[in-house]
GROMACS .gro file of C-alpha atoms in nm:
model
  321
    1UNK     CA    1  -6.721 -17.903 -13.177
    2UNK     CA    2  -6.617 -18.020 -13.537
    3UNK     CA    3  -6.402 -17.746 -13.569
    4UNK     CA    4  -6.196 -17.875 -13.227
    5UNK     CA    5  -6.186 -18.209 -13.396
    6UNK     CA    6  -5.978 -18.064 -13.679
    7UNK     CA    7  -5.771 -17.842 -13.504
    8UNK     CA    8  -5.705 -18.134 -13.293
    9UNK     CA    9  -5.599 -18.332 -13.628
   10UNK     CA   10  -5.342 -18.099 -13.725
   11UNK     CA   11  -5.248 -18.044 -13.369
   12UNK     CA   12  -5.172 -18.478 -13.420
   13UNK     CA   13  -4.947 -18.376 -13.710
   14UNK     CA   14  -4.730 -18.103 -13.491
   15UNK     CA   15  -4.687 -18.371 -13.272
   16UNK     CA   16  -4.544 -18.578 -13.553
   17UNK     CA   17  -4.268 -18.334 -13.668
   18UNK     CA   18  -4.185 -18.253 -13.284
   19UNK     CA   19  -4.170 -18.576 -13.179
   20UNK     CA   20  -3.888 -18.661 -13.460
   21UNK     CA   21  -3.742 -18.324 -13.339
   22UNK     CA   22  -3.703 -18.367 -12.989
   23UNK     CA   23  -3.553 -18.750 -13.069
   24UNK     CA   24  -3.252 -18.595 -13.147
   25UNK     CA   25  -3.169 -18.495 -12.750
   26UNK     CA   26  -3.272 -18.859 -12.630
   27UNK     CA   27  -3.036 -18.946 -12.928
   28UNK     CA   28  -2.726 -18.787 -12.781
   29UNK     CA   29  -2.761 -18.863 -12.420
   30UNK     CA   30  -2.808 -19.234 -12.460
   31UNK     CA   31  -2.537 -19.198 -12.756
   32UNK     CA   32  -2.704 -19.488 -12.999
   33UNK     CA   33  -3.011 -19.409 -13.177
   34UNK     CA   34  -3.122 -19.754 -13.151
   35UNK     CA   35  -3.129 -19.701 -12.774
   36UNK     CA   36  -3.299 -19.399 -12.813
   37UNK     CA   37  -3.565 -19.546 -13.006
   38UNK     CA   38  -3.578 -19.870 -12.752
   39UNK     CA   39  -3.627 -19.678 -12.477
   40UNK     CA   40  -3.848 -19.383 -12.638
   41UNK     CA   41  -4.099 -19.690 -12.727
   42UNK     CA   42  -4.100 -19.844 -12.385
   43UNK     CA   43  -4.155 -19.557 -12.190
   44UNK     CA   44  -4.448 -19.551 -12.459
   45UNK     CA   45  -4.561 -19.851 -12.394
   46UNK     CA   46  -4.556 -19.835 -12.081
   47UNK     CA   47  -4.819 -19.558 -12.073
   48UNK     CA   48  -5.047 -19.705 -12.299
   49UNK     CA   49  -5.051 -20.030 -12.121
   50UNK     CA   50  -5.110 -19.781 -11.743
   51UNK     CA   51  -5.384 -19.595 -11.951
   52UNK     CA   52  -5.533 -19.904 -12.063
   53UNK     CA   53  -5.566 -20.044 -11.729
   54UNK     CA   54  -5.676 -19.741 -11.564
   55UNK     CA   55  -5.982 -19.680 -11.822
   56UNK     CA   56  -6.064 -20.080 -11.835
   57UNK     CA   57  -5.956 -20.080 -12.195
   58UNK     CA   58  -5.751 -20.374 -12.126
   59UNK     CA   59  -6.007 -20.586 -11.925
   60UNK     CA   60  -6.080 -20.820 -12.219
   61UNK     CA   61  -5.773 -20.876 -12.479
   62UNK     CA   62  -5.909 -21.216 -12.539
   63UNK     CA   63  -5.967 -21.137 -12.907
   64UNK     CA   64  -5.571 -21.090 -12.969
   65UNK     CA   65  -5.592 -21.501 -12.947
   66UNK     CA   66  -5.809 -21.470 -13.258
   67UNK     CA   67  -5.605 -21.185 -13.465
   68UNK     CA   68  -5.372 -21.353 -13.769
   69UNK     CA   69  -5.026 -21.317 -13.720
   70UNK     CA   70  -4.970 -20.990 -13.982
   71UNK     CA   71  -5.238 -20.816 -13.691
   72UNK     CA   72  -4.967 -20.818 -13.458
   73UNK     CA   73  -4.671 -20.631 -13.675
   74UNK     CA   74  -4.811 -20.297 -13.735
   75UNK     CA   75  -4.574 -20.216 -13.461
   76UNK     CA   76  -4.312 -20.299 -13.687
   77UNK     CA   77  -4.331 -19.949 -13.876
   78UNK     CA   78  -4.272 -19.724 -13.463
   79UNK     CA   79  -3.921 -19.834 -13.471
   80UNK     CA   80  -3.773 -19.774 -13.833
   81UNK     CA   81  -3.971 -19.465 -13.798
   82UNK     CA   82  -3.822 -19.310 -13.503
   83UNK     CA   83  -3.492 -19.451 -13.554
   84UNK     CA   84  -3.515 -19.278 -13.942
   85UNK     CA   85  -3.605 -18.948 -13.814
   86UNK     CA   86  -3.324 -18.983 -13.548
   87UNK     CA   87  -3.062 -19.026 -13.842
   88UNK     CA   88  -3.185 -18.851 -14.103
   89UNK     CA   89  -3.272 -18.478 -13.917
   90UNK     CA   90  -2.945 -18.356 -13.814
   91UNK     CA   91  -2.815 -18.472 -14.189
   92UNK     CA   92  -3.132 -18.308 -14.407
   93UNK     CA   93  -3.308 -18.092 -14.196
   94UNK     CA   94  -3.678 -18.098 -14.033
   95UNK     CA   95  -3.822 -17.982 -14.336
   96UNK     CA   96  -3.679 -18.208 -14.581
   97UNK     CA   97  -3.699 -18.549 -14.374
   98UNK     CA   98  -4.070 -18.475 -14.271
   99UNK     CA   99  -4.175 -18.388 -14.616
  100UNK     CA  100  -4.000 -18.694 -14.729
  101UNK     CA  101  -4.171 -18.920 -14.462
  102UNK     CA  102  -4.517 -18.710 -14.618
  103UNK     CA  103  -4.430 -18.810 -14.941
  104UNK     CA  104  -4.372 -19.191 -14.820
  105UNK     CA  105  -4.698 -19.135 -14.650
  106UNK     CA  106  -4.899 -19.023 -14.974
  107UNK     CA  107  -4.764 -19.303 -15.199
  108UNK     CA  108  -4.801 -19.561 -14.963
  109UNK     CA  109  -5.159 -19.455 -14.864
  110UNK     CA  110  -5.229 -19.446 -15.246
  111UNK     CA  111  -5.090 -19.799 -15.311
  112UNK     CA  112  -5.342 -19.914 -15.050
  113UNK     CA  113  -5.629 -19.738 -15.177
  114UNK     CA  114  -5.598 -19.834 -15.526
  115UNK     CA  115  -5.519 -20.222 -15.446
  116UNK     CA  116  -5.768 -20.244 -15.146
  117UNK     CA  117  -5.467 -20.426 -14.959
  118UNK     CA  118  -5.487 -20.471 -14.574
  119UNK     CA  119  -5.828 -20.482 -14.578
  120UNK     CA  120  -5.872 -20.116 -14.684
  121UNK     CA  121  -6.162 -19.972 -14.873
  122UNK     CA  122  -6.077 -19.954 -15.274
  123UNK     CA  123  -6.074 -19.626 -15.415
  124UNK     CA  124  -6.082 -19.575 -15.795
  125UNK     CA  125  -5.795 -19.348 -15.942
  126UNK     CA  126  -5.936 -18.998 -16.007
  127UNK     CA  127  -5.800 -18.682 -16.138
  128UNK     CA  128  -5.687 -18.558 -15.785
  129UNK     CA  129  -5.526 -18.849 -15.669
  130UNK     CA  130  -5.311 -18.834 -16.001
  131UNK     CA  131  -5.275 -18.449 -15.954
  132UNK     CA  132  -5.200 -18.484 -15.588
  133UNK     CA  133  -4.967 -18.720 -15.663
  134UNK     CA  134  -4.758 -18.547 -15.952
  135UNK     CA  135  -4.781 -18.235 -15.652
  136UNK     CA  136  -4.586 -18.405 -15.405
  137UNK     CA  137  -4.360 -18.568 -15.636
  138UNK     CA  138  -4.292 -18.217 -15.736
  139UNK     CA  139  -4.277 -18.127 -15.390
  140UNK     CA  140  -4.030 -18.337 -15.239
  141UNK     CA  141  -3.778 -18.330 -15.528
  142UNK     CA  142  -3.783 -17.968 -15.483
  143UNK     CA  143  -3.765 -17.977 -15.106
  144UNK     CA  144  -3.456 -18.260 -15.146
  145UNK     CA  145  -3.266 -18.043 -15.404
  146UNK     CA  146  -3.259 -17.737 -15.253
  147UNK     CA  147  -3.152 -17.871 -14.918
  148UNK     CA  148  -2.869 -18.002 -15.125
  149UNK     CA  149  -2.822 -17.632 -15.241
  150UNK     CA  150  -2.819 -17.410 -14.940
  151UNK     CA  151  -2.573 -17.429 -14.625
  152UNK     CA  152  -2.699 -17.445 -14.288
  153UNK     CA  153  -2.739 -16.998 -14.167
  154UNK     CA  154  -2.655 -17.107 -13.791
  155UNK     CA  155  -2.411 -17.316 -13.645
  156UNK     CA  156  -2.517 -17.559 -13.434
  157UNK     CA  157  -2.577 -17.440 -13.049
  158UNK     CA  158  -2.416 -17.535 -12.769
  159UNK     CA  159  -2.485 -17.908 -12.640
  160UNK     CA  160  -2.749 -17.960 -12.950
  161UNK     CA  161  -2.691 -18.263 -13.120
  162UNK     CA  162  -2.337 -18.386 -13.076
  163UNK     CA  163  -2.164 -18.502 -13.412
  164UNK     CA  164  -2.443 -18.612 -13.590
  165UNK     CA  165  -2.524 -18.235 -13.615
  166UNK     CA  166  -2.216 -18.146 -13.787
  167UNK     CA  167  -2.191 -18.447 -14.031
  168UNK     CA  168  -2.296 -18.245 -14.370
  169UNK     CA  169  -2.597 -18.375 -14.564
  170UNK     CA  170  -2.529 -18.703 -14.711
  171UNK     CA  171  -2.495 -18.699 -15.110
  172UNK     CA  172  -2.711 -18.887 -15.342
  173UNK     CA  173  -3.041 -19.088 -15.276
  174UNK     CA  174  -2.957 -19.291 -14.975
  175UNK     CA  175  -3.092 -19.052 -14.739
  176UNK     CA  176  -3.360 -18.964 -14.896
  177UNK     CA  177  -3.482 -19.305 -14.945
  178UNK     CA  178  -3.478 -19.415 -14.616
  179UNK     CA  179  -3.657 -19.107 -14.585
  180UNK     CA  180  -3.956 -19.192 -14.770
  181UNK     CA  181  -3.936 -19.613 -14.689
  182UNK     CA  182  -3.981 -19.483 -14.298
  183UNK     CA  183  -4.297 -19.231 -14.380
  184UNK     CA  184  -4.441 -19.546 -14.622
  185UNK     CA  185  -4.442 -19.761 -14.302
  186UNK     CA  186  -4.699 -19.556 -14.105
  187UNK     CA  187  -5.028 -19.592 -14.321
  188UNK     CA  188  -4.906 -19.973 -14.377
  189UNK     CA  189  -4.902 -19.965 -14.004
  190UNK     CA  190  -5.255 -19.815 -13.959
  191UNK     CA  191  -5.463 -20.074 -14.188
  192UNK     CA  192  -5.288 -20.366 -14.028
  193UNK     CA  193  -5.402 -20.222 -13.689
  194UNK     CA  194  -5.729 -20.120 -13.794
  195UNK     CA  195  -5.729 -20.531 -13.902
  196UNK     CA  196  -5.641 -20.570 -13.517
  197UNK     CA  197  -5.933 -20.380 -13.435
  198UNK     CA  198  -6.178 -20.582 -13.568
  199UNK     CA  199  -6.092 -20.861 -13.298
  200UNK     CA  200  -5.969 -20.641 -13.034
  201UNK     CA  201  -6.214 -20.345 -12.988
  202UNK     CA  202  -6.059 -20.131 -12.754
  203UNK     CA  203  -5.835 -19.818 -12.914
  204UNK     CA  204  -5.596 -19.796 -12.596
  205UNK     CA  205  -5.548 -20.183 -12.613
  206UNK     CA  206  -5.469 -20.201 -12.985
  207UNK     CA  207  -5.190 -19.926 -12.902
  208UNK     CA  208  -5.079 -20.117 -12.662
  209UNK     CA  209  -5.053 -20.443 -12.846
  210UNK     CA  210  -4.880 -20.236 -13.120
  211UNK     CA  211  -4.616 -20.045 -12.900
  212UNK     CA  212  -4.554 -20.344 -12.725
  213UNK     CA  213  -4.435 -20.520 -13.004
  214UNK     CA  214  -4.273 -20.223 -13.180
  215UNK     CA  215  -4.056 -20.186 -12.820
  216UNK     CA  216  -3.971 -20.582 -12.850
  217UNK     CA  217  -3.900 -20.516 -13.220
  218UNK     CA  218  -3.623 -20.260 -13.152
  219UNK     CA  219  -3.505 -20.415 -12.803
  220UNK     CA  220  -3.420 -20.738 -13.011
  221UNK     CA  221  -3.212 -20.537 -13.303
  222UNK     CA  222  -3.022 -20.333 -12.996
  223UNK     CA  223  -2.930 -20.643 -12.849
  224UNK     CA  224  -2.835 -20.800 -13.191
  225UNK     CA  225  -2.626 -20.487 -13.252
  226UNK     CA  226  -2.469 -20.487 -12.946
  227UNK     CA  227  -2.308 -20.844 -12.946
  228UNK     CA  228  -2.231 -20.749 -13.341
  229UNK     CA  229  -2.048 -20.403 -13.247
  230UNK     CA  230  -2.235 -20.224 -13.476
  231UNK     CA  231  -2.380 -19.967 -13.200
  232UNK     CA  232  -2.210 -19.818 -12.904
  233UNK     CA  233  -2.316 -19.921 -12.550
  234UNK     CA  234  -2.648 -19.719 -12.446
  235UNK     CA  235  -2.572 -19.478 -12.175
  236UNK     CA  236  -2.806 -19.382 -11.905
  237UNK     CA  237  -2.617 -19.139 -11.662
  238UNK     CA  238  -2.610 -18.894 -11.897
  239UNK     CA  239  -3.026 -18.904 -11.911
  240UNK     CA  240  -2.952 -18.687 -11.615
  241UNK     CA  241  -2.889 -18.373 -11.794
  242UNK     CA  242  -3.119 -18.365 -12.095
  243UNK     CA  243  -3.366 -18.072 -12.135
  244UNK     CA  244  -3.728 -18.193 -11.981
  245UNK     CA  245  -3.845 -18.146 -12.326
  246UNK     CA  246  -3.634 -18.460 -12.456
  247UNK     CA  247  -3.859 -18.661 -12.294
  248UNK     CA  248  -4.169 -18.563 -12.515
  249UNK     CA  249  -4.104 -18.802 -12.767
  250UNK     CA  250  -4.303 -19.103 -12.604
  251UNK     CA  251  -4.587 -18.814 -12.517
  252UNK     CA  252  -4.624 -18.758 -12.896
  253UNK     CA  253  -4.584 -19.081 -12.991
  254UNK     CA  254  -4.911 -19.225 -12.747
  255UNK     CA  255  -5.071 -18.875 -12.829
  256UNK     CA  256  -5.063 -18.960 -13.204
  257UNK     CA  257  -5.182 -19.317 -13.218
  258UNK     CA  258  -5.468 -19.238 -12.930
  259UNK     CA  259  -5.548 -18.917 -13.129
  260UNK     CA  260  -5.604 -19.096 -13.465
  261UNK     CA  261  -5.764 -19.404 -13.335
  262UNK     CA  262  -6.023 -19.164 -13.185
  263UNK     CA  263  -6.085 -18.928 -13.515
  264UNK     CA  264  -6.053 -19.115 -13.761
  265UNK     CA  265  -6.385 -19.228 -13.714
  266UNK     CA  266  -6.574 -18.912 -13.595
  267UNK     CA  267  -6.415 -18.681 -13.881
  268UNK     CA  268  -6.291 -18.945 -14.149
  269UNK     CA  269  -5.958 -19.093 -14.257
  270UNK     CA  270  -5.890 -18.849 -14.543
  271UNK     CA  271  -5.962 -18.548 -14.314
  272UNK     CA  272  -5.749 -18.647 -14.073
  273UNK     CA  273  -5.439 -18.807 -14.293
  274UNK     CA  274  -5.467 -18.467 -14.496
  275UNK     CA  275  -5.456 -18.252 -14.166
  276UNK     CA  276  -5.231 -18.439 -13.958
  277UNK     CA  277  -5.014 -18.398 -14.288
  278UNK     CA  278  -5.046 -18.042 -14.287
  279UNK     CA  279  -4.966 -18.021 -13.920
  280UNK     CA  280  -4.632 -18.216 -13.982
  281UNK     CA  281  -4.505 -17.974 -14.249
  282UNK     CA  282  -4.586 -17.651 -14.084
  283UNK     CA  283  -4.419 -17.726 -13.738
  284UNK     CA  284  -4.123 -17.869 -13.950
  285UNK     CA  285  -4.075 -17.547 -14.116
  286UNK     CA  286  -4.068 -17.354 -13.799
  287UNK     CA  287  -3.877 -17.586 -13.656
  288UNK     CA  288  -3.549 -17.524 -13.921
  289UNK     CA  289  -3.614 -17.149 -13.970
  290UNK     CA  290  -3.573 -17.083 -13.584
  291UNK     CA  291  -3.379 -17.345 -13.487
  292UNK     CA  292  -3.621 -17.505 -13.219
  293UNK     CA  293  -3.515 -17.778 -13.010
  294UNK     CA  294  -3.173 -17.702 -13.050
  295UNK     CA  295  -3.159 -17.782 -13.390
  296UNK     CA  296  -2.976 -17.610 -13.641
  297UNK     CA  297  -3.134 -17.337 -13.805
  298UNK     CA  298  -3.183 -17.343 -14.153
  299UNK     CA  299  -3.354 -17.084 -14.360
  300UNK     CA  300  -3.669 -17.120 -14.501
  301UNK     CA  301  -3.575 -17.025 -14.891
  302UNK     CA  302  -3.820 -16.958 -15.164
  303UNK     CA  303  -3.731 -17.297 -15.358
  304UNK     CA  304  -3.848 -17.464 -15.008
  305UNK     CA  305  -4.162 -17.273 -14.911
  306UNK     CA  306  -4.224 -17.393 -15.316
  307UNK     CA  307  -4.184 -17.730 -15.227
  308UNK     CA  308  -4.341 -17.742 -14.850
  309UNK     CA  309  -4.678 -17.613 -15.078
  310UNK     CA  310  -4.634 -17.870 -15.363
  311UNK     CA  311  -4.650 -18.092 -15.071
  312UNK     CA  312  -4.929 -17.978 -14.853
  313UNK     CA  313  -5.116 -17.917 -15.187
  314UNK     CA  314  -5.057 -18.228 -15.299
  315UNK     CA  315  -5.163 -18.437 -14.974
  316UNK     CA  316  -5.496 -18.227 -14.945
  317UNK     CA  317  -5.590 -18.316 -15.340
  318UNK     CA  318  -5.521 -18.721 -15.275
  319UNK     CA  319  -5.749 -18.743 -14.947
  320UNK     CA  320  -5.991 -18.454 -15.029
  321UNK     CA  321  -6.084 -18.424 -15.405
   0.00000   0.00000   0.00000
């Protein structure tokens, strides 16, 4: 049974890397990223707040009334995530921006743990977290640079990802920051939920609160955009012909959150973060070397594989040793 609970835990990470994958056809038929992302987060909210129902979980909310008012932005982090991966994919690959939202990840989870903010548990600096660290450093500069380096070795297929596939990789550190700001926002978002879930027990209703206010988050910004003219007009006809699998986005996303919610405690938070990590990197490399999800391909090169290591090598020493 333990050994289902961590292949479940990296199966959570897969879900990660093809959930930022599959974005990128939701992306094109609505033709604004920020409507991707709105509606990607209300069709998950919308199943969280059926499965809560369904399985009681949202019989007694009453302790939301209690939470501060930080409990109820954890959502905050769904949104810039998603709409991140949805921008920065078709410009640096699935390898590079899901080993830069690891790296965000790792940092950000070690900022926590060292500080004790959010209510986490204080972890003194040892030799692994500073090893671990100087790993995925390594790792990601690596990753970044040779993405820089080597040309795409397919062109994009047929009625993949519109322009945004053929825009080269952007230059310089933009990209790459936004990168690693989106991947910092997820364990941010995971202590100020577990700070929900002291006042609101339930798992499925925590979710719910959080994708709730993540889909009111990025419904607001659309609309602010949209009066602004700094996004084009959603489109929904074209919804019509995109691939069943563009739909999976919202699966992963509920999949995730549930998932973690439920393992972290049976199998422990550094198991899982360190898993769920590996998970992310692995289906992001096969992702780019065959070009899944209509994607371009891009070839796993030796400089890479270096990197993708330095990474996963790097995540396991900061949760493990």
């Amino acid at each position: 049974m333990y050994t289902l609970l961590l292949a479940a835990a990296t199966l959570l990470g897969c879900l990660l890397a093809v959930q930022a994958s599959v974005n990128q056809q939701l992306n094109k038929a609505v033709g604004t990223p920020y409507g991707a992302a709105t509606l990607q987060l209300a069709l998950a909210a919308g199943v969280l707040l059926l499965l809560g129902a369904g399985t009681g979980a949202l019989a007694d909310t009453s302790g939301v009334v209690d939470a501060r008012w930080w409990h109820l932005l954890g959502g905050l982090a769904s949104p810039f995530y998603i709409t991140s991966g949805i921008l920065l994919i078709p410009r640096l690959g699935a390898v590079t921006t899901v080993g830069l939202f690891v790296s965000g990840q790792m940092f950000a989870s070690l900022a926590l743990d060292l500080t004790g903010a959010l209510g986490v548990t204080l972890r003194p600096l040892s030799v692994g977290m500073v090893l671990g660290g100087l790993a995925v450093l390594g790792g990601i500069a690596t990753v970044v640079r040779a993405q820089h380096r080597a040309p795409q070795v397919a062109s994009v297929p047929a009625g993949a990802v519109g322009t945004l596939a053929r825009r080269p990789a952007g230059t310089g550190w933009g990209w790459p920051m936004l990168g690693l700001a989106a991947g910092a926002g997820l364990p941010v978002q995971g202590a100020v939920n577990a700070q929900l879930r002291g006042v609101v027990a339930e798992p499925l209703a925590v979710a719910s609160v959080s994708f709730t206010v993540a889909t009111l988050a990025i419904a607001v910004t659309l609309a602010v955009l949209l009066v602004a003219g700094g996004t084009p007009r959603p489109r929904l006809g074209p919804l019509r012909r995109m691939p069943w699998w563009g739909w999976l986005g919202a699966a992963c996303a509920v999949g995730y959150v549930t998932g973690t919610f439920l393992l972290i405690p049976v199998v422990g938070a550094a198991v899982t973060v360190a898993l769920t990590v590996a998970g992310q990197q692995l289906t992001s490399a096969a992702i780019d070397q065959y070009g899944l999800f209509r994607l371009p391909q891009r070839a796993l090169t030796r400089a890479r594989c270096s990197g993708l290591c330095l990474l996963v090598g790097g995540a396991l020493a900061i949760q493990l040793w």
